[in-house]
C-alpha positions as a LaTeX table, in Angstrom:
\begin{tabular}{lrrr}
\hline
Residue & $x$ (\AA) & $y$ (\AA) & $z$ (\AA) \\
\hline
Unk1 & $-10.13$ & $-6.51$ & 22.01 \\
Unk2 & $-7.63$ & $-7.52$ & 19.28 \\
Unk3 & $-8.40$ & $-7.88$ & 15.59 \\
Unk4 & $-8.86$ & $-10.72$ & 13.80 \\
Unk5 & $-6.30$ & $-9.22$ & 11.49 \\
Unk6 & $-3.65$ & $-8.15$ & 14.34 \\
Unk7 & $-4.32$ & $-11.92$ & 15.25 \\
Unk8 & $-2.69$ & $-12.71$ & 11.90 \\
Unk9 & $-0.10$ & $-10.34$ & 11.87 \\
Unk10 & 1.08 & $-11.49$ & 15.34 \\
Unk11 & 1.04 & $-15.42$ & 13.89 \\
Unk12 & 3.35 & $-14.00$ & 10.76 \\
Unk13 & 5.59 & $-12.41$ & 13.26 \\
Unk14 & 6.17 & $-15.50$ & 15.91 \\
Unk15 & 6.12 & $-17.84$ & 12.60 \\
Unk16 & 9.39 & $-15.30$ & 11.11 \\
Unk17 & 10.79 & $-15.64$ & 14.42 \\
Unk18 & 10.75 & $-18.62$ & 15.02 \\
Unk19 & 12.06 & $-19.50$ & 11.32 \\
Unk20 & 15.20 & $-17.43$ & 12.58 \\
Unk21 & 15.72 & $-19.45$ & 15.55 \\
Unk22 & 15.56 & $-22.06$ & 13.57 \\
Unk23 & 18.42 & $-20.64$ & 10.96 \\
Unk24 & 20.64 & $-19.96$ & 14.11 \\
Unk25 & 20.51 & $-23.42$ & 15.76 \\
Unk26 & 21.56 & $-24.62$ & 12.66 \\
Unk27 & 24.39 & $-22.13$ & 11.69 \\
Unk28 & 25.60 & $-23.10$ & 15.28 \\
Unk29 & 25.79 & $-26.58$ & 14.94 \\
Unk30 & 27.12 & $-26.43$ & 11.02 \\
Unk31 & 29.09 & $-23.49$ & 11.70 \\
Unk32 & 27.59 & $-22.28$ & 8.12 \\
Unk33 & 28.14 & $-18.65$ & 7.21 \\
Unk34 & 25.24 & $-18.77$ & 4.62 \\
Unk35 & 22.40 & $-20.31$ & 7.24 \\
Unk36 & 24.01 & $-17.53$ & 9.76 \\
Unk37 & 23.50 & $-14.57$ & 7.11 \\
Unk38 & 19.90 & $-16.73$ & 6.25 \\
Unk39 & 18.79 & $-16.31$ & 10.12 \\
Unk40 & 19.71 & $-12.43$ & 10.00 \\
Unk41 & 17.68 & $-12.72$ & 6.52 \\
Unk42 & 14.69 & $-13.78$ & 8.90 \\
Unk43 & 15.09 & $-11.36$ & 11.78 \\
Unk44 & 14.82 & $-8.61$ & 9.34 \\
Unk45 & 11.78 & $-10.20$ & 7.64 \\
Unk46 & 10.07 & $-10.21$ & 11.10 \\
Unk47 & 10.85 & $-6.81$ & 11.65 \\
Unk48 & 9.42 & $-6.10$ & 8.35 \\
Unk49 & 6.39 & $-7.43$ & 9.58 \\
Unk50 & 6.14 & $-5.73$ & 12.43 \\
Unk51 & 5.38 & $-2.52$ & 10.91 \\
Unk52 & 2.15 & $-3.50$ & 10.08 \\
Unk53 & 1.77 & $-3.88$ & 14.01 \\
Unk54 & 3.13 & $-0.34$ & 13.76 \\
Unk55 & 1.04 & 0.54 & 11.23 \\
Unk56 & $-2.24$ & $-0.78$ & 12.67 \\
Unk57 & $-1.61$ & 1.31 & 16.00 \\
Unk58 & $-1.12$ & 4.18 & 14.50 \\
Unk59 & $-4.01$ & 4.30 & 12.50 \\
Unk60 & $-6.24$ & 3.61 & 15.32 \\
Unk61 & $-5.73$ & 7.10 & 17.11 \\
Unk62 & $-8.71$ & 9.14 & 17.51 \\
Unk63 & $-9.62$ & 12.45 & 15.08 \\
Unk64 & $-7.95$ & 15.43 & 16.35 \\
Unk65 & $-7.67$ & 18.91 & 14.81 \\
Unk66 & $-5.23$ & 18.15 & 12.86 \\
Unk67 & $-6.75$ & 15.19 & 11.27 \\
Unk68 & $-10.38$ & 15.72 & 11.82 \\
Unk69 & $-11.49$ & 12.17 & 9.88 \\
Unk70 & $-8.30$ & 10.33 & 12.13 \\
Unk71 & $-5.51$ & 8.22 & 11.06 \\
Unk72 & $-6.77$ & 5.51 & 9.34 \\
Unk73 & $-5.32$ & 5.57 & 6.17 \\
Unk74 & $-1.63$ & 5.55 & 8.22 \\
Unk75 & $-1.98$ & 1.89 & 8.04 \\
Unk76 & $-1.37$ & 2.15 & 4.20 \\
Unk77 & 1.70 & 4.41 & 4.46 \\
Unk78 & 2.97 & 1.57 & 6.75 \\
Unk79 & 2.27 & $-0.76$ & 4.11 \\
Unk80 & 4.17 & 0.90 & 1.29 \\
Unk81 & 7.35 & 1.31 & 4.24 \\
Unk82 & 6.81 & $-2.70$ & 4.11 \\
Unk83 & 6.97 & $-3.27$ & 0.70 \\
Unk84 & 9.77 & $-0.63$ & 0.26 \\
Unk85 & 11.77 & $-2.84$ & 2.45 \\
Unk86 & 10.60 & $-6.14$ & 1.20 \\
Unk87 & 11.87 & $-4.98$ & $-2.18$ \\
Unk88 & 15.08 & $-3.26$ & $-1.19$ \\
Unk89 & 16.54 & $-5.93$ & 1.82 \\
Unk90 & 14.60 & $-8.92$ & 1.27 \\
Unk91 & 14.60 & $-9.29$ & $-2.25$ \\
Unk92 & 17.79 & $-7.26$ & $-2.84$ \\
Unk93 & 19.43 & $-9.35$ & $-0.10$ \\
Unk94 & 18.26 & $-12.81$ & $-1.98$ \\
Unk95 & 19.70 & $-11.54$ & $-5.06$ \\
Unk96 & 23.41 & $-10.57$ & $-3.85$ \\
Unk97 & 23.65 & $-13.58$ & $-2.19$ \\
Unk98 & 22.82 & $-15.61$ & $-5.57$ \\
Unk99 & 24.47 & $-13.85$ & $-7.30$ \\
Unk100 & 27.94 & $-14.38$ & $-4.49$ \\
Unk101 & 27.77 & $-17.72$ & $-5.14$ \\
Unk102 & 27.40 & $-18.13$ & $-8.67$ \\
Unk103 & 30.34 & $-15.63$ & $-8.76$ \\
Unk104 & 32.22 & $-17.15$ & $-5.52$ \\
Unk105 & 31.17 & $-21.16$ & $-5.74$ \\
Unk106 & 31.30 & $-22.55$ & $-2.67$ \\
Unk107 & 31.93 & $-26.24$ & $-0.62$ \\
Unk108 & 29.09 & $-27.96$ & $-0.07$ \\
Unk109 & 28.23 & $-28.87$ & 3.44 \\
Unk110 & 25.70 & $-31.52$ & 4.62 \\
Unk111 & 22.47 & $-30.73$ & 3.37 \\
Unk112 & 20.61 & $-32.28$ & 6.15 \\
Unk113 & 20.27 & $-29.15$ & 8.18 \\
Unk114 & 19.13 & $-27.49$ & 5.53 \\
Unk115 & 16.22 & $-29.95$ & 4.49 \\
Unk116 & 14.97 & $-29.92$ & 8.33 \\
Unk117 & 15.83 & $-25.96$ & 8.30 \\
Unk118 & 13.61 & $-25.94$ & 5.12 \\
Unk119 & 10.94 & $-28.29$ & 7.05 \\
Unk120 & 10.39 & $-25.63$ & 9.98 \\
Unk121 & 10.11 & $-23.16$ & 7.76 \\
Unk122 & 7.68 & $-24.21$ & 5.54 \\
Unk123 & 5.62 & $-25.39$ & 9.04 \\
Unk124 & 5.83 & $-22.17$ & 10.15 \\
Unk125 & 4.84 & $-19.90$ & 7.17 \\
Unk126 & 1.79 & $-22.82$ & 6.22 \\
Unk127 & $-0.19$ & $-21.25$ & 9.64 \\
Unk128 & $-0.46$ & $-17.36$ & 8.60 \\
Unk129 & $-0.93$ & $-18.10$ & 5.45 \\
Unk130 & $-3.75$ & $-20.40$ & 5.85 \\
Unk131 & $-5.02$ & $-17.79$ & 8.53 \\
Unk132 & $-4.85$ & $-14.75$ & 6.24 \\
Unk133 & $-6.31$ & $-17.33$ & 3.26 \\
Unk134 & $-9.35$ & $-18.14$ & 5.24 \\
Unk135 & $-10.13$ & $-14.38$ & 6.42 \\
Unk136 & $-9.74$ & $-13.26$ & 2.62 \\
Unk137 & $-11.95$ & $-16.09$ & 1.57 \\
Unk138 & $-14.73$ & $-14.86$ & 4.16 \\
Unk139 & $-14.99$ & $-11.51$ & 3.69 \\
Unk140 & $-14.87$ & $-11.88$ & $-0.05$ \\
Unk141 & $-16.55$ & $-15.32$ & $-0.62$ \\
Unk142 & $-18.04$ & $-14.78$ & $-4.25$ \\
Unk143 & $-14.58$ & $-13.30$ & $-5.94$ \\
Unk144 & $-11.38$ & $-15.66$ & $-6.89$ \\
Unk145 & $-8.26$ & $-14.92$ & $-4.62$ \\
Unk146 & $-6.44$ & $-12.83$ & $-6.85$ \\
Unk147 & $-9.51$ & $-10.33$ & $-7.43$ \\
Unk148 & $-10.26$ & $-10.51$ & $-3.15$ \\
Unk149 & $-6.75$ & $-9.00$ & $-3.14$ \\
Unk150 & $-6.76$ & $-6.41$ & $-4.93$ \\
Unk151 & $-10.41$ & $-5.58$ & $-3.69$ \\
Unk152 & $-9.64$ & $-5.69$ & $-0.11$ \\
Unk153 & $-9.69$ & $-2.72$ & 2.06 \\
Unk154 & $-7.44$ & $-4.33$ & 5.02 \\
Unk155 & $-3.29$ & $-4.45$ & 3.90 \\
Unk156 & $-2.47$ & $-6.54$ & 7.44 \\
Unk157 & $-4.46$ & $-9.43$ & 5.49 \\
Unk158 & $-3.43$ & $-9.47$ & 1.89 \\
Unk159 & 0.30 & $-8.51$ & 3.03 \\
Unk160 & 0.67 & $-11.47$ & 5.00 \\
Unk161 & $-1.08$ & $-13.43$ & 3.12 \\
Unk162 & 1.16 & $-12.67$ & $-0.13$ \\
Unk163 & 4.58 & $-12.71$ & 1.99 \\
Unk164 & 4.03 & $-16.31$ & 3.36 \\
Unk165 & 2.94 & $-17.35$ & $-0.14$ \\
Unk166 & 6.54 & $-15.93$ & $-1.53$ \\
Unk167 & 7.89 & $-17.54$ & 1.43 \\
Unk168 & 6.01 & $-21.19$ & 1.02 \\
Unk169 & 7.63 & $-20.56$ & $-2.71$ \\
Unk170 & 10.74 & $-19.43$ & $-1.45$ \\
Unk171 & 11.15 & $-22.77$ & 0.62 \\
Unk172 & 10.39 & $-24.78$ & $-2.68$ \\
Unk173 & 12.98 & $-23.32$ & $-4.46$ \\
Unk174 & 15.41 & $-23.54$ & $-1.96$ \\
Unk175 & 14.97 & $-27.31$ & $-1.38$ \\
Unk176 & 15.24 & $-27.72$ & $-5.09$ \\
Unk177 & 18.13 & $-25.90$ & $-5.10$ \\
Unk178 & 19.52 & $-28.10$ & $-2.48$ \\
Unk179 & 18.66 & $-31.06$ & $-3.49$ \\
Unk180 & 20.21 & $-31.05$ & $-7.39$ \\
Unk181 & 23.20 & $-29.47$ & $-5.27$ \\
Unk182 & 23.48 & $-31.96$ & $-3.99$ \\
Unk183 & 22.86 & $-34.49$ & $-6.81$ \\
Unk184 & 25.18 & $-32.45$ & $-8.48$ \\
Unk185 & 27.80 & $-31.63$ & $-6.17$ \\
Unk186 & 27.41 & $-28.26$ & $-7.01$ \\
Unk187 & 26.74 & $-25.00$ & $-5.24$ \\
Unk188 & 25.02 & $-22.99$ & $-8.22$ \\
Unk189 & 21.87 & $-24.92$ & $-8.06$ \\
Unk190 & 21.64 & $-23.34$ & $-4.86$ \\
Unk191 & 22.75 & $-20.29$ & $-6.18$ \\
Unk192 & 19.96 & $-19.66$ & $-9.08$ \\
Unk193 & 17.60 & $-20.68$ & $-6.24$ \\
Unk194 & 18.11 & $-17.48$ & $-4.46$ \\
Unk195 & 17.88 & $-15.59$ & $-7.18$ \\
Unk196 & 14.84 & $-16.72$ & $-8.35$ \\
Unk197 & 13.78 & $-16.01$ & $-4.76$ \\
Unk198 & 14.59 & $-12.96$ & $-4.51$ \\
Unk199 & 13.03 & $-12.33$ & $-7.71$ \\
Unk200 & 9.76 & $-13.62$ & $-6.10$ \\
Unk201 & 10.07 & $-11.53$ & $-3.05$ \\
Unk202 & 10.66 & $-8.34$ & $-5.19$ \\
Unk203 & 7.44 & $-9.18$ & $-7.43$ \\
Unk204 & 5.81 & $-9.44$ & $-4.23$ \\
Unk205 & 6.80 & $-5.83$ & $-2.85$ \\
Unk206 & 5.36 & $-4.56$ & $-6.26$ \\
Unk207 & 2.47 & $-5.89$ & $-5.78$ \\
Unk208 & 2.24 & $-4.33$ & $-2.65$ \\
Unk209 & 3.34 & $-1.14$ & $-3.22$ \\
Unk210 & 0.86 & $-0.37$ & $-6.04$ \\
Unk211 & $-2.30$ & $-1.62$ & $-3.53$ \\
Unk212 & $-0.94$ & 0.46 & $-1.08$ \\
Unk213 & $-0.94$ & 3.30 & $-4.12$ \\
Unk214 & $-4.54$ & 2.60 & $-4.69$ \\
Unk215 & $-5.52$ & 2.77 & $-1.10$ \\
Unk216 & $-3.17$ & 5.83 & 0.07 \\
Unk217 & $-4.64$ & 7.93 & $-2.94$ \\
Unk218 & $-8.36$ & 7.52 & $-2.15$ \\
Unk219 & $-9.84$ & 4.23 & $-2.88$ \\
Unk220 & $-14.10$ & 4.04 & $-3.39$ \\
Unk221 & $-15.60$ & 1.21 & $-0.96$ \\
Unk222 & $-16.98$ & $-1.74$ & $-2.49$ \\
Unk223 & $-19.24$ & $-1.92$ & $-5.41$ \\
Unk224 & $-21.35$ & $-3.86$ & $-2.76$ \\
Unk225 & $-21.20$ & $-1.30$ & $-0.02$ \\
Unk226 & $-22.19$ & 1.72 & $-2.73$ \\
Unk227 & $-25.44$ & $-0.42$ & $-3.92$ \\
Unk228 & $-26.62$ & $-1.15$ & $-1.08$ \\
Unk229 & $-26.32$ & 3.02 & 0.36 \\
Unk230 & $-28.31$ & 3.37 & $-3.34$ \\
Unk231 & $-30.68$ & 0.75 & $-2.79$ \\
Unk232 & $-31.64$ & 2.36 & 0.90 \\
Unk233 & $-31.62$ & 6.12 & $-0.32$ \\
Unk234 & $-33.67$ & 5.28 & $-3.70$ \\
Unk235 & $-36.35$ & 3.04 & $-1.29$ \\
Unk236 & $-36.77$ & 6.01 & 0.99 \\
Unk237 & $-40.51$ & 7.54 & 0.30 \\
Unk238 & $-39.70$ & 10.96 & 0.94 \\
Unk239 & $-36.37$ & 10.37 & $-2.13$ \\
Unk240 & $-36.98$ & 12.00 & $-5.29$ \\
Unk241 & $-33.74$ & 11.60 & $-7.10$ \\
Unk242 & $-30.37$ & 10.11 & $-5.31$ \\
Unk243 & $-27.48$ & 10.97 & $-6.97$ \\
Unk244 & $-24.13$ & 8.21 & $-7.36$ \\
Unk245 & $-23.27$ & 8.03 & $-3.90$ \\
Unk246 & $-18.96$ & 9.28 & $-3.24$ \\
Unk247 & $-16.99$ & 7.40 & $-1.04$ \\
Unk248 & $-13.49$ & 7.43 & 0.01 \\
Unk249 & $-11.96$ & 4.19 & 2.40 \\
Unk250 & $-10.14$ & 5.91 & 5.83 \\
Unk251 & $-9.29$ & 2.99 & 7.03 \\
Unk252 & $-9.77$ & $-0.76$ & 6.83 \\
Unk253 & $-12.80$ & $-0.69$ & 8.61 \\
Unk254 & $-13.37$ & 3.22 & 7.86 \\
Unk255 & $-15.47$ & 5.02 & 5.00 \\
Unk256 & $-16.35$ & 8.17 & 4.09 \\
Unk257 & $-19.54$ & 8.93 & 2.59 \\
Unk258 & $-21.38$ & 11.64 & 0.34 \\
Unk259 & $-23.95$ & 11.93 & $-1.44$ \\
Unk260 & $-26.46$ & 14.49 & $-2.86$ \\
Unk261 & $-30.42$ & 13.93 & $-3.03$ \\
Unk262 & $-33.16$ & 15.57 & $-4.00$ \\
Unk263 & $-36.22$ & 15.17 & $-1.92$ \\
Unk264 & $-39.94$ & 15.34 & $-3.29$ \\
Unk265 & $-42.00$ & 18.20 & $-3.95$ \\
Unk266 & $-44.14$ & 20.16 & $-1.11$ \\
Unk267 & $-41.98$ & 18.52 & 2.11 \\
Unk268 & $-41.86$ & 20.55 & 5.33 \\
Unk269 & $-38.16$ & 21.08 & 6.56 \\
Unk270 & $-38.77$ & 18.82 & 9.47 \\
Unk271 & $-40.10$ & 16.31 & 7.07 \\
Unk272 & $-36.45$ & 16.62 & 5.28 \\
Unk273 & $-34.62$ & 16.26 & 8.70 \\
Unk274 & $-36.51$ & 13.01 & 9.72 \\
Unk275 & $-35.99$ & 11.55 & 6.93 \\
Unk276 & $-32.11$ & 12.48 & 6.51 \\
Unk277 & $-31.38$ & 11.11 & 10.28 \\
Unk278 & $-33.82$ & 7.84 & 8.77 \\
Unk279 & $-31.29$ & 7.36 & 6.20 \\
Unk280 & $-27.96$ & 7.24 & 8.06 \\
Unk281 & $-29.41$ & 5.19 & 10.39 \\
Unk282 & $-30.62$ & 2.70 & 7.88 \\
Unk283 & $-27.06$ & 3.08 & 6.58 \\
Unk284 & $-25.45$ & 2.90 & 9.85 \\
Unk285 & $-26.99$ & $-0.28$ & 10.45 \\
Unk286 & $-26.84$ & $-2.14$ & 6.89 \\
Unk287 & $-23.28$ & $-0.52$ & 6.32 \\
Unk288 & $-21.60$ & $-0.06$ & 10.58 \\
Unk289 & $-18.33$ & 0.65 & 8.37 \\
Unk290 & $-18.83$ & 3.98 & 7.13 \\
Unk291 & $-18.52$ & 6.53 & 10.02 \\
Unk292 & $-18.84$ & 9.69 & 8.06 \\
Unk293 & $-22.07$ & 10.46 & 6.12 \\
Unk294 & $-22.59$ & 14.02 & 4.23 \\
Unk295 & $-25.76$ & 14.66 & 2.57 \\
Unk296 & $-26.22$ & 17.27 & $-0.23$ \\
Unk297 & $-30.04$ & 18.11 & 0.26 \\
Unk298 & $-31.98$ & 19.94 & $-2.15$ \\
Unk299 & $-35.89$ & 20.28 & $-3.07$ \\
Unk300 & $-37.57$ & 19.29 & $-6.05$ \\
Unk301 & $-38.77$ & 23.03 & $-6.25$ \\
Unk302 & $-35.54$ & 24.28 & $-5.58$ \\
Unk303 & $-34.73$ & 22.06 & $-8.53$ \\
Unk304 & $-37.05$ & 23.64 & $-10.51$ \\
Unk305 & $-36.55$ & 27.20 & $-9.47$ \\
Unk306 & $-32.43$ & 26.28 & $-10.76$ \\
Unk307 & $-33.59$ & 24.75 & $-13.84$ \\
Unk308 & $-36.10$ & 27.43 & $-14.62$ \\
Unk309 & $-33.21$ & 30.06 & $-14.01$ \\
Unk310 & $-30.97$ & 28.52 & $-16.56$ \\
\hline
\end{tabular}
């Protein structure tokens, strides 16, 4: 069964591709050189956006030797490929062709097709966005947007959620920049517009690339998901001392998990065992994201016996 996240990522895609269609129609009817090298500006944004597809498929192949806790954390390479790209051809891209025409003004041609060009796209990018927006908003309900981003665990959500919004921004600027062109009869309205879009789109691959950093280096769960494995461990009767619980995300929907604990005085080690397998159940069950618990077990007389050595 598909993610609700692959959902999204397949919405961004057929939203980028069908913003190039869009760019192409028009460069065919206006015969525009700029709207044709904007519609090869959108195919390579889809196929930016693919790689998260890429990205998500990889990461879902089972634990092997090799990898013994699997490939989750793939996704996030992906993700820093994306933002690489973003940075170097989309926002690189933007800011040649500003540049060209501030350097090289050119004749203006009806703006019409560009408004309704403008129009489609900002259609288009509104639906991902709001998708991405509204999974963001339910998995982190009690934190603003900007602090749900950099929280969250799952880069197919926040990356197309922060692309469309450079986009939607990207589309303002533009139709600014067309329309005092056209007040103006002048192309470097239009010209500063894609720089400052560019700009935009490279802030945006920054941002990316340093979540991706956080995550690809070994980023702890959330400060929710490590209270509530301490508020389980600490309630457990057979729990002397629980130590800060270590945890490592593997994946959007994968984390790691260890902890040490030191169980009361005078328990048998069958006692110990049943109440080790009662604790990653509980876990399990409160917590179905983390698929890898390791427990540090040790006695309160063993404690004692190391403390009296010292």
């Amino acid at each position: 069964r598909m993610s609700e996240s692959n959902k999204t990522v397949y919405v961004a895609i057929g939203a980028d591709f069908g913003i190039a269609v869009s760019k192409f129609v028009a460069a065919g009817f206006t015969g525009s050189s700029g709207m044709l090298t904007e519609g090869i500006h959108s195919v390579i944004d889809t196929g930016i956006t693919a790689l998260m597809l890429v990205g998500s498929k990889r990461s879902a192949k089972p634990p092997d030797s090799g990898h013994p806790f699997g490939y989750g954390r793939e996704l996030y390479y992906w993700t820093a490929v994306v933002a690489l790209l973003l940075f170097s051809v989309g926002g690189g891209l933007s800011v040649y062709e500003g540049i060209n025409r501030l350097i090289h003004p050119h004749t203006l041609e009806s703006p019409y097709w560009n408004y309704g060009v403008l129009l489609v796209s900002a259609c288009l990018s509104v639906y991902p966005f709001s998708m991405a927006y509204r999974q963001l908003r339910r998995s982190k309900p009690d934190q603003t947007i900007w602090r749900a981003i950099r929280t969250s665990k799952d880069p197919r959500i926040f990356s197309v959620l922060l692309v469309d919004a450079a986009d939607l921004i990207g589309v303002a600027f533009a139709f600014i920049g067309v329309l005092l062109g056209q007040l103006l009869q002048s192309s470097y309205p239009d010209g500063i517009a894609a720089l400052v879009i560019g700009l935009v789109l490279a802030s945006v691959a920054v941002i990316l690339a340093n979540e991706s950093r956080h995550l690809l280096v070994g980023e702890t769960a959330d400060r929710e998901v490590v209270d509530d494995i301490r508020a389980i461990v600490e309630a457990d009767p057979a729990v002397d001392r629980a130590h800060h619980p270590l945890t490592m995300q593997l994946g959007p929907e994968e984390v790691l998990l260890t902890l040490g604990i030191r169980f009361r005085e005078a328990l048998s080690a069958a006692d110990v065992g049943e109440a080790v397998d009662r604790m990653q159940q509980a876990i399990r069950e409160k917590r179905p994201e983390i698929k890898r618990i390791f427990l540090e077990v040790e006695s309160l007389q063993l404690h004692r016996e190391r403390s009296g050595a010292r």
